[in-house]
XYZ file of N, CA and C in Angstrom:
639
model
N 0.164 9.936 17.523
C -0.877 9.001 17.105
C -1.143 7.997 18.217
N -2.520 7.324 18.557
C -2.793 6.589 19.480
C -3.877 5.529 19.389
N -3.592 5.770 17.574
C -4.897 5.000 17.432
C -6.526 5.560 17.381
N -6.928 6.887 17.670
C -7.879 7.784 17.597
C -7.425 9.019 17.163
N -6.831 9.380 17.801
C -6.070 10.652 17.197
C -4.829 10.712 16.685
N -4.506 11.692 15.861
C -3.603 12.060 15.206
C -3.033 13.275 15.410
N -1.601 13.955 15.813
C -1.368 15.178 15.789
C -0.323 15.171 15.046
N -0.332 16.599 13.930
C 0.125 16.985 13.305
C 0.681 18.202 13.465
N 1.632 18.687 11.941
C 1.791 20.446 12.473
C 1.172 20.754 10.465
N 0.116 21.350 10.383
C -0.337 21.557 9.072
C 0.347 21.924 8.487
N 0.606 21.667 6.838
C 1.642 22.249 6.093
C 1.618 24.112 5.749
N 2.582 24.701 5.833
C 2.969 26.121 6.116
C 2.763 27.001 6.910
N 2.623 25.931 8.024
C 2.115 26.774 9.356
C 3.130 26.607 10.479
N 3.386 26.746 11.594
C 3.738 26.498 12.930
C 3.185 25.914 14.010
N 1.833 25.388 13.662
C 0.553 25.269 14.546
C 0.668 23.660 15.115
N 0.111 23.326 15.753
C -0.330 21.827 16.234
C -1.871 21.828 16.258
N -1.999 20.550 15.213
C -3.308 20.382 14.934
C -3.583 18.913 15.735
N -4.732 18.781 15.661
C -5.530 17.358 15.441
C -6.426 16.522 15.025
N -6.132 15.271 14.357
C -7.231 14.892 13.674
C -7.610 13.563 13.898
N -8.820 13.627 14.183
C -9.865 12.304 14.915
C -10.525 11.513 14.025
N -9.639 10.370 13.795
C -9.449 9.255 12.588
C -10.936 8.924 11.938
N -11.891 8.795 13.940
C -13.123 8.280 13.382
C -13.951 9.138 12.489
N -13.812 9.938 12.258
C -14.684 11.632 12.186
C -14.226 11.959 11.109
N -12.879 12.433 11.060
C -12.378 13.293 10.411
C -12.281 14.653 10.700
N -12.750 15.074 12.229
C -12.620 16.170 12.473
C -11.171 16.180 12.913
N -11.150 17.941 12.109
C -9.793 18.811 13.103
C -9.712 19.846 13.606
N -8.901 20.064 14.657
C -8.884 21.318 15.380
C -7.223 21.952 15.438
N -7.293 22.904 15.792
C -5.638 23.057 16.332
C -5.663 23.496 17.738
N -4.721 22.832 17.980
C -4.348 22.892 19.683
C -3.391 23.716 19.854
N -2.629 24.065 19.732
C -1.915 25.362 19.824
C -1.415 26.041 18.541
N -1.227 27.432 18.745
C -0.651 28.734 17.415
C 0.620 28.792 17.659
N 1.884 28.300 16.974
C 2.911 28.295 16.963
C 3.885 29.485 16.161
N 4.632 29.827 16.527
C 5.312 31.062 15.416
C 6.837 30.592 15.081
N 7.408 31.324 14.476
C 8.598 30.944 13.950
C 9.688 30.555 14.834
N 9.845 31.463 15.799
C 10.491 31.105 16.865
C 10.450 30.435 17.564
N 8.653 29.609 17.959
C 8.411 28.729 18.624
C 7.411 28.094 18.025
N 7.614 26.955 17.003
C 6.991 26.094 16.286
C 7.137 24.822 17.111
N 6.323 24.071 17.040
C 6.113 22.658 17.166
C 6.842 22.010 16.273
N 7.769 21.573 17.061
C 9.333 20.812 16.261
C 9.183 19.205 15.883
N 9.365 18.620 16.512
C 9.000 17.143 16.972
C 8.212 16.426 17.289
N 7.009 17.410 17.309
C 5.904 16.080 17.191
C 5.331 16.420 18.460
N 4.145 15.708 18.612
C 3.348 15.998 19.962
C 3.129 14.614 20.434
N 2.634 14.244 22.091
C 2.536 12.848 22.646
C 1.283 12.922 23.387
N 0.110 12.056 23.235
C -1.237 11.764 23.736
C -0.705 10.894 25.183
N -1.666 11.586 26.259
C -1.150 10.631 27.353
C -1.871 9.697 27.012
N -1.637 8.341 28.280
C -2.562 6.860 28.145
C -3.347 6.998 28.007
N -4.216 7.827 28.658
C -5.859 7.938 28.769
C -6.662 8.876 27.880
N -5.933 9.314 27.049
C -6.190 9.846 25.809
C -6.592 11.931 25.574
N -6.502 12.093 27.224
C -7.425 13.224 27.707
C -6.121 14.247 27.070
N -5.189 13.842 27.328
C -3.782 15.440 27.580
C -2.983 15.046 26.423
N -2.458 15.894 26.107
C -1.089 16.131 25.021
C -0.157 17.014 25.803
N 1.087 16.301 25.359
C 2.275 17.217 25.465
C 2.839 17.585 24.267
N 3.445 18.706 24.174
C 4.588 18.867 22.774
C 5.764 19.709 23.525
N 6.560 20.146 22.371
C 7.372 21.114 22.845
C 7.386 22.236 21.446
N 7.649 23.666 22.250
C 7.851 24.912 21.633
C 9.003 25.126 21.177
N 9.170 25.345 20.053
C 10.589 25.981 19.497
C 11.893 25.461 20.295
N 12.022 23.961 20.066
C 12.912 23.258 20.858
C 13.909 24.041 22.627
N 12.398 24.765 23.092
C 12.906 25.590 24.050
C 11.779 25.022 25.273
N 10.942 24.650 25.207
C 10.100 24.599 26.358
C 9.084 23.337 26.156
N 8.804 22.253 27.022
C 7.825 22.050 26.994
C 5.713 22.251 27.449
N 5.160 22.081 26.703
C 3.812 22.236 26.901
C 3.310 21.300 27.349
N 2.073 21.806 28.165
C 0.851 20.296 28.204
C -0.138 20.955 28.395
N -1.573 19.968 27.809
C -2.529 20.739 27.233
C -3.855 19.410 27.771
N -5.124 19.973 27.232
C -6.298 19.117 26.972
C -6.064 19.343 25.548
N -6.630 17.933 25.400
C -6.460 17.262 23.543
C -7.215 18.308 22.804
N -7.987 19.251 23.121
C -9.314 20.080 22.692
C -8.113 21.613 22.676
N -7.144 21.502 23.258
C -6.220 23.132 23.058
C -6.061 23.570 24.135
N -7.409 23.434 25.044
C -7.629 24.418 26.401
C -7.016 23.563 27.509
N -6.591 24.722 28.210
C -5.904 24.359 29.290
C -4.291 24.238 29.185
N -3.734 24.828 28.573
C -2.043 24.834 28.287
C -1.599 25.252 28.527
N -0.562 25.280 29.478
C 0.351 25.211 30.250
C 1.979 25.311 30.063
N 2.740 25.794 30.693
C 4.360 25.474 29.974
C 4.408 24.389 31.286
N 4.991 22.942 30.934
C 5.512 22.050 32.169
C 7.082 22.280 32.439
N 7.559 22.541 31.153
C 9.346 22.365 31.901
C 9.635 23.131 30.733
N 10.683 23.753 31.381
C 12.035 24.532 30.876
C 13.340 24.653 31.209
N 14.772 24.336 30.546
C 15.194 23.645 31.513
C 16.082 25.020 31.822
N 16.241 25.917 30.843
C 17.076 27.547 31.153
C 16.013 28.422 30.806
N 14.832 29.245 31.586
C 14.410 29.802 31.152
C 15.440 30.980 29.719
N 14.131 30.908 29.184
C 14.334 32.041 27.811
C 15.733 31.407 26.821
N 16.192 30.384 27.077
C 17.199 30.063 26.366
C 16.931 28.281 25.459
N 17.572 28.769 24.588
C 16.955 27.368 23.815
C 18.065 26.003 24.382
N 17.169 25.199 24.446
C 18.172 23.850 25.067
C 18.031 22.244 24.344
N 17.529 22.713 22.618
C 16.879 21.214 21.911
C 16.007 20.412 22.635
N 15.005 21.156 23.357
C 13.969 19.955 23.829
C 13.190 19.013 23.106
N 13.393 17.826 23.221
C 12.170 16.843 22.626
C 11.844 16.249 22.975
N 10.188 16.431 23.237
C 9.377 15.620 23.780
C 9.374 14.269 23.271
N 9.647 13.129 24.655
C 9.616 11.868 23.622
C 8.321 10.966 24.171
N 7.430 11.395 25.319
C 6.364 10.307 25.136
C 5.971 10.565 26.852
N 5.068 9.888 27.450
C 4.537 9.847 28.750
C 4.776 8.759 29.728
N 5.178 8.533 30.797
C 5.568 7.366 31.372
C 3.810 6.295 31.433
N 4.286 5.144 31.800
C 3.263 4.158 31.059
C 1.685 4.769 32.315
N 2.194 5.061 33.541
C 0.538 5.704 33.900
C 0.414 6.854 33.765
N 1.007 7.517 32.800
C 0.546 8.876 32.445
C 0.676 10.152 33.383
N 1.519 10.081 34.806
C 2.204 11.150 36.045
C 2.945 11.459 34.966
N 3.970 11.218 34.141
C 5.394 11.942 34.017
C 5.270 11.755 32.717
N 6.047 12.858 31.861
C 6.388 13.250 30.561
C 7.889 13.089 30.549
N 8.550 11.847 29.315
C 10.152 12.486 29.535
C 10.598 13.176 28.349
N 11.437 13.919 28.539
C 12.305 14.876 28.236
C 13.435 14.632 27.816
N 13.994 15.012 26.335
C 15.265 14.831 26.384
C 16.208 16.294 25.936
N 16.784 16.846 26.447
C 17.427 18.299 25.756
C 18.832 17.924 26.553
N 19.183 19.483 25.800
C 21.005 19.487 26.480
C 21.090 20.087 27.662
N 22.531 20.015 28.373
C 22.666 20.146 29.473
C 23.742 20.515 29.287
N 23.589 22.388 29.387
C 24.665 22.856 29.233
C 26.079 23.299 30.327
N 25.637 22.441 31.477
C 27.018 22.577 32.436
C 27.345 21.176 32.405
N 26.892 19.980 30.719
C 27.879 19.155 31.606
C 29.192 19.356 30.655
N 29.674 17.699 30.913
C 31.750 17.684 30.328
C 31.265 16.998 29.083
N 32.562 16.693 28.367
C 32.618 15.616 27.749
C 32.433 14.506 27.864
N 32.995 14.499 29.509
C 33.080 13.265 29.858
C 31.499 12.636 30.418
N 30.730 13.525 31.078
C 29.308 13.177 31.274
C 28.078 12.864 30.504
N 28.012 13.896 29.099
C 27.546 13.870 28.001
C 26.836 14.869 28.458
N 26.499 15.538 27.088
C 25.385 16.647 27.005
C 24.477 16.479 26.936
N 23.645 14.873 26.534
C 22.278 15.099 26.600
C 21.392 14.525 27.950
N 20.631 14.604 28.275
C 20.304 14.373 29.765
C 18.627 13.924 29.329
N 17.950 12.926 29.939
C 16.560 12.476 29.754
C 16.038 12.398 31.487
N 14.669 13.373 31.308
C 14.317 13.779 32.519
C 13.008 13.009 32.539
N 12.418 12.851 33.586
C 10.656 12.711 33.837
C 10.154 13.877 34.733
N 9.398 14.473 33.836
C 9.045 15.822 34.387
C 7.452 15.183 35.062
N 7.190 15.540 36.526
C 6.047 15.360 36.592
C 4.544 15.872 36.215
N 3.757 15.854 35.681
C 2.761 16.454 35.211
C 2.032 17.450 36.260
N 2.104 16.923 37.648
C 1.453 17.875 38.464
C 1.663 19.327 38.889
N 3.304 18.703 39.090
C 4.578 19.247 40.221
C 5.508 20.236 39.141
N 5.869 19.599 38.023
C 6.717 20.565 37.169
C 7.821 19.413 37.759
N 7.628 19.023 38.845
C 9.136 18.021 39.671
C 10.482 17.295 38.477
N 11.311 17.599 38.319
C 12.239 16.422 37.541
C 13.254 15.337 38.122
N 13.444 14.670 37.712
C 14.113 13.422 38.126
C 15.015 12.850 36.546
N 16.052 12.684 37.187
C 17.433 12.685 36.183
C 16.481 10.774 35.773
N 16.347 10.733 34.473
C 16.414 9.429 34.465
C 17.383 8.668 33.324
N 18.163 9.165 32.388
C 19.385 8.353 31.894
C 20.213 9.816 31.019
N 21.427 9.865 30.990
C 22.190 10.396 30.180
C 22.966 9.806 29.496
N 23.123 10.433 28.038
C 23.653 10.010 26.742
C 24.784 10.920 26.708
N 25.961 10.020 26.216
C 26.830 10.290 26.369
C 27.353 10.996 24.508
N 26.601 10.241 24.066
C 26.668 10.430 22.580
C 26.055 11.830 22.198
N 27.023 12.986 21.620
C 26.627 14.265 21.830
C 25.960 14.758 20.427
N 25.832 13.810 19.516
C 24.632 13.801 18.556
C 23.152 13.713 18.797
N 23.187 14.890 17.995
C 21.604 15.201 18.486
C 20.558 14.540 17.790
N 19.347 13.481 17.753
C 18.862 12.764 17.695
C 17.424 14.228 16.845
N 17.117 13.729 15.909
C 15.720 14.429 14.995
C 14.741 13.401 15.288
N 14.266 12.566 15.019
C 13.321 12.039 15.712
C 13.989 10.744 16.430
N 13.070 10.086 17.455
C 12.987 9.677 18.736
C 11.942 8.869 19.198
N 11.627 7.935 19.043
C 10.409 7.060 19.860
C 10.343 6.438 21.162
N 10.234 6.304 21.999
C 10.168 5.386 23.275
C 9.532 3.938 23.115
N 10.018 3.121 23.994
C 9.185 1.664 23.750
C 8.215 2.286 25.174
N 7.147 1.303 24.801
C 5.702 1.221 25.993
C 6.282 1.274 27.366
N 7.140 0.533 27.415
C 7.535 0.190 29.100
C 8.828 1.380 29.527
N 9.092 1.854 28.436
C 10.144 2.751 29.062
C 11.746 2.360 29.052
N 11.632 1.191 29.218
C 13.218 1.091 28.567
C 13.890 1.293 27.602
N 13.635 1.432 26.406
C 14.370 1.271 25.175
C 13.807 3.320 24.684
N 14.731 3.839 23.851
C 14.620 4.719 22.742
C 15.086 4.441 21.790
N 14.681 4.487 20.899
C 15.265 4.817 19.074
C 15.221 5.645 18.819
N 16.573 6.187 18.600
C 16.660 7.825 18.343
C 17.272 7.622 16.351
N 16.699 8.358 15.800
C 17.063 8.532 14.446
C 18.250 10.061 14.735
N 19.151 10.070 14.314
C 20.473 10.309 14.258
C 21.236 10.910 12.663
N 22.000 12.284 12.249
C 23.164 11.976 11.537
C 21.989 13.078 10.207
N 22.881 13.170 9.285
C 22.632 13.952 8.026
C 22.531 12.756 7.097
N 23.810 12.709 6.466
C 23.671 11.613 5.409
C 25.189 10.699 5.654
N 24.362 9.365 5.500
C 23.395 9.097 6.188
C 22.800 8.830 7.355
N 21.326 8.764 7.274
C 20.645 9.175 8.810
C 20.627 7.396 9.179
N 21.018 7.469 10.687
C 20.966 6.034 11.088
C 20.330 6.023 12.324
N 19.645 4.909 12.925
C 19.000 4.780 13.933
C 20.053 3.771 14.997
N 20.025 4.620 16.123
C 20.176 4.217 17.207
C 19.142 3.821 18.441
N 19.778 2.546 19.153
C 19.038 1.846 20.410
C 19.585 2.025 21.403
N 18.826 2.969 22.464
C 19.156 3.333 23.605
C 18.827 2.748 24.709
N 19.502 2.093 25.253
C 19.134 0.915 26.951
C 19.327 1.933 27.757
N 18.389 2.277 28.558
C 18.128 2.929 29.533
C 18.749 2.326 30.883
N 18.074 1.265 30.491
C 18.676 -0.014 32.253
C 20.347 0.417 32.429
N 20.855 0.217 30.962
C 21.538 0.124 30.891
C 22.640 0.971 30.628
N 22.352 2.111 29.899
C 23.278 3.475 29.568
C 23.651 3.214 28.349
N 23.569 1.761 27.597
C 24.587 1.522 26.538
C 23.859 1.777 24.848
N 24.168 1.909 23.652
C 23.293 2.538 22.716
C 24.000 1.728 21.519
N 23.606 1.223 20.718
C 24.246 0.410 19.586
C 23.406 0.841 18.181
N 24.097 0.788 17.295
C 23.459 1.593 15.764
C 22.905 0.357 15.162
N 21.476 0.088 14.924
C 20.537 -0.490 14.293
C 19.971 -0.546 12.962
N 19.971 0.661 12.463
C 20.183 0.314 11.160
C 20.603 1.448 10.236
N 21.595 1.865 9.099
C 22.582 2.374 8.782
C 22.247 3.136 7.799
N 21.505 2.398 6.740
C 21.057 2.879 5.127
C 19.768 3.319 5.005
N 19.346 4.576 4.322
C 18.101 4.657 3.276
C 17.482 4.580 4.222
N 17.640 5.369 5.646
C 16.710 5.452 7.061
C 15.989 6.510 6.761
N 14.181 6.393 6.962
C 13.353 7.619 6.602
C 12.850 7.914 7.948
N 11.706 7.390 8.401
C 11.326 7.699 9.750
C 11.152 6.372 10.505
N 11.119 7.260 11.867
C 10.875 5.678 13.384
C 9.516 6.040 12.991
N 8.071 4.651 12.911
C 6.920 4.515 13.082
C 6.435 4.621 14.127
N 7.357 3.511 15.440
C 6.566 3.246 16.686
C 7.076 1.920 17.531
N 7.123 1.719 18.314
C 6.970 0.457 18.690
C 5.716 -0.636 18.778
N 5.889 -1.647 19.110
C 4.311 -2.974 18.467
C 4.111 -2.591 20.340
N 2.650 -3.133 20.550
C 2.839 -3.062 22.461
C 3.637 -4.173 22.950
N 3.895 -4.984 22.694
C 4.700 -5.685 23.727
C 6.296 -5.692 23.734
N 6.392 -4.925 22.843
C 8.016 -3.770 22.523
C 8.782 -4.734 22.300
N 8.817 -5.869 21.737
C 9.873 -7.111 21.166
C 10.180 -6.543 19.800
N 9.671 -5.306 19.490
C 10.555 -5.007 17.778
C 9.458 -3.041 17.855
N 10.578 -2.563 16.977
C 10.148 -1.138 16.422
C 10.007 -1.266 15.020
N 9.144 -0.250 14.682
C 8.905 -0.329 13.198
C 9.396 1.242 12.275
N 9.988 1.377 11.260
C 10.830 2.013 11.070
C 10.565 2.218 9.141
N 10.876 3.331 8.895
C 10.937 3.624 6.870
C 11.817 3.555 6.661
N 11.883 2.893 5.535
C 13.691 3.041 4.582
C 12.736 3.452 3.117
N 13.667 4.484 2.196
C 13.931 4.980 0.835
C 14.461 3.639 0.308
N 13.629 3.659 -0.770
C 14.325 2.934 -1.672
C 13.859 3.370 -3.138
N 13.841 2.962 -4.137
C 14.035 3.590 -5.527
C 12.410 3.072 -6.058
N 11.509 3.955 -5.913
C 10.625 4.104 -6.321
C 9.565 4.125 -5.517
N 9.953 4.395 -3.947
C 8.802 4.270 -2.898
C 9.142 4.193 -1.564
N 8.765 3.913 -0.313
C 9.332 3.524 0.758
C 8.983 2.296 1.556
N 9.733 1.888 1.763
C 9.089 0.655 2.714
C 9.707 0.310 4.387
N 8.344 -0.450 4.939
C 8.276 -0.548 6.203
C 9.461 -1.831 6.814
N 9.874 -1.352 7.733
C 11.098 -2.777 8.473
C 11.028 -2.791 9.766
N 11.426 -3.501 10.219
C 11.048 -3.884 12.029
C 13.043 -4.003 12.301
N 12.567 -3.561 13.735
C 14.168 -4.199 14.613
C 13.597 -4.905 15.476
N 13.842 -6.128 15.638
C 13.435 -7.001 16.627
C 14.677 -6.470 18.138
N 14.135 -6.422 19.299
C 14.597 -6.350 20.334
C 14.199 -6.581 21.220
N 15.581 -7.258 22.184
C 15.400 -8.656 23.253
C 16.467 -8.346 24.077
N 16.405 -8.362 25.310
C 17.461 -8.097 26.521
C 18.484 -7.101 26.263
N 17.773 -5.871 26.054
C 18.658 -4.932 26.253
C 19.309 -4.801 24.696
N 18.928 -5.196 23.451
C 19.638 -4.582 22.290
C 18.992 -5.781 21.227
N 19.350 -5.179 20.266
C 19.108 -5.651 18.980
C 19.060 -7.670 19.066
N 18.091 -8.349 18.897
C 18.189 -9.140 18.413
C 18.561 -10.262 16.931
């Protein structure tokens, strides 16, 4: 979502759609199959022209918002699945980052690894690893690139804050966690769903120098 558009994956399908708030028109941007469905969501660059997603938590795509023109940008083992999820575009729109596993590292390094794949080049550049070998279902980025909120865990699902600057990740909020919304633009708080008994409602994490305020 970006404020004009909307991408979705239609209900009983595999597909990535889109829908243009002002209008109401939709299209689908890519045909997804079982093996390679649109997992996590898709990301509008700044300028509104390109989308990225990822395939069957194995590859990422990039596209024109219209379908045409799509491309595979990164893979990180060909033909082998590695939990890719697309989490958003760097703030001028060159680089897409990436977060999947990394299956030669240790324990001690962590398995998950966050890349900036360049849009032109395919190029990657290591930009933070998580040491925490829980795998994160959804995921937001703040605007500027420092911060992730990764939603985390079965039951129950809790959200974690990831400092990039910093490497360090602290659990934000614990209970009756539904989905990450987004961050506000000037990224001083994320907005976030909690379950509660008869509906859901909206909550903010305020954040300030590197963690939870």
């Amino acid at each position: 979502f970006d404020g004009r558009l909307l991408a979705y994956r239609p209900h009983g399908t595999y597909d990535l759609a889109v829908c243009a708030l002002a209008t109401g028109k939709t299209w689908t941007v890519a045909k997804g199959t079982k093996e390679l469905s649109v997992d996590s969501g898709a990301h509008f660059s700044p300028d509104g022209q390109s989308i990225a997603y990822d395939l069957g938590e194995a590859m990422v795509m990039v596209s024109n918002v219209d379908g045409t023109g799509a491309r595979k940008l990164f893979e990180a083992v060909e033909g082998k699945r590695t939990w890719i999820t697309t989490l958003g575009w760097s703030v001028e729109g060159a680089k897409v980052l990436v977060n999947y596993w990394d299956h030669t590292a240790t324990p001690q390094t962590g398995g998950r690894l966050l890349v900036a794949v360049d849009i032109e080049t395919g190029a990657t550049s290591d930009y933070a690893r998580l040491i925490n070998h829980e795998r994160p279902d959804w995921a937001s980025v703040s605007w500027n690139r420092r911060y992730i909120a990764r939603r985390k865990g079965t039951y129950p699902k809790r959200i974690f804050l990831f400092d990039t600057r910093s490497g360090t990740e602290e659990v934000v909020a614990e209970r009756d966690v539904d989905r990450i919304i987004g961050w506000v633009p000037d990224d001083s708080r994320f907005i976030f769903s909690k379950h509660r008994a008869g509906g859901v409602d909206l909550w903010a994490v305020v954040v300030k120098d590197g963690g939870r305020s």
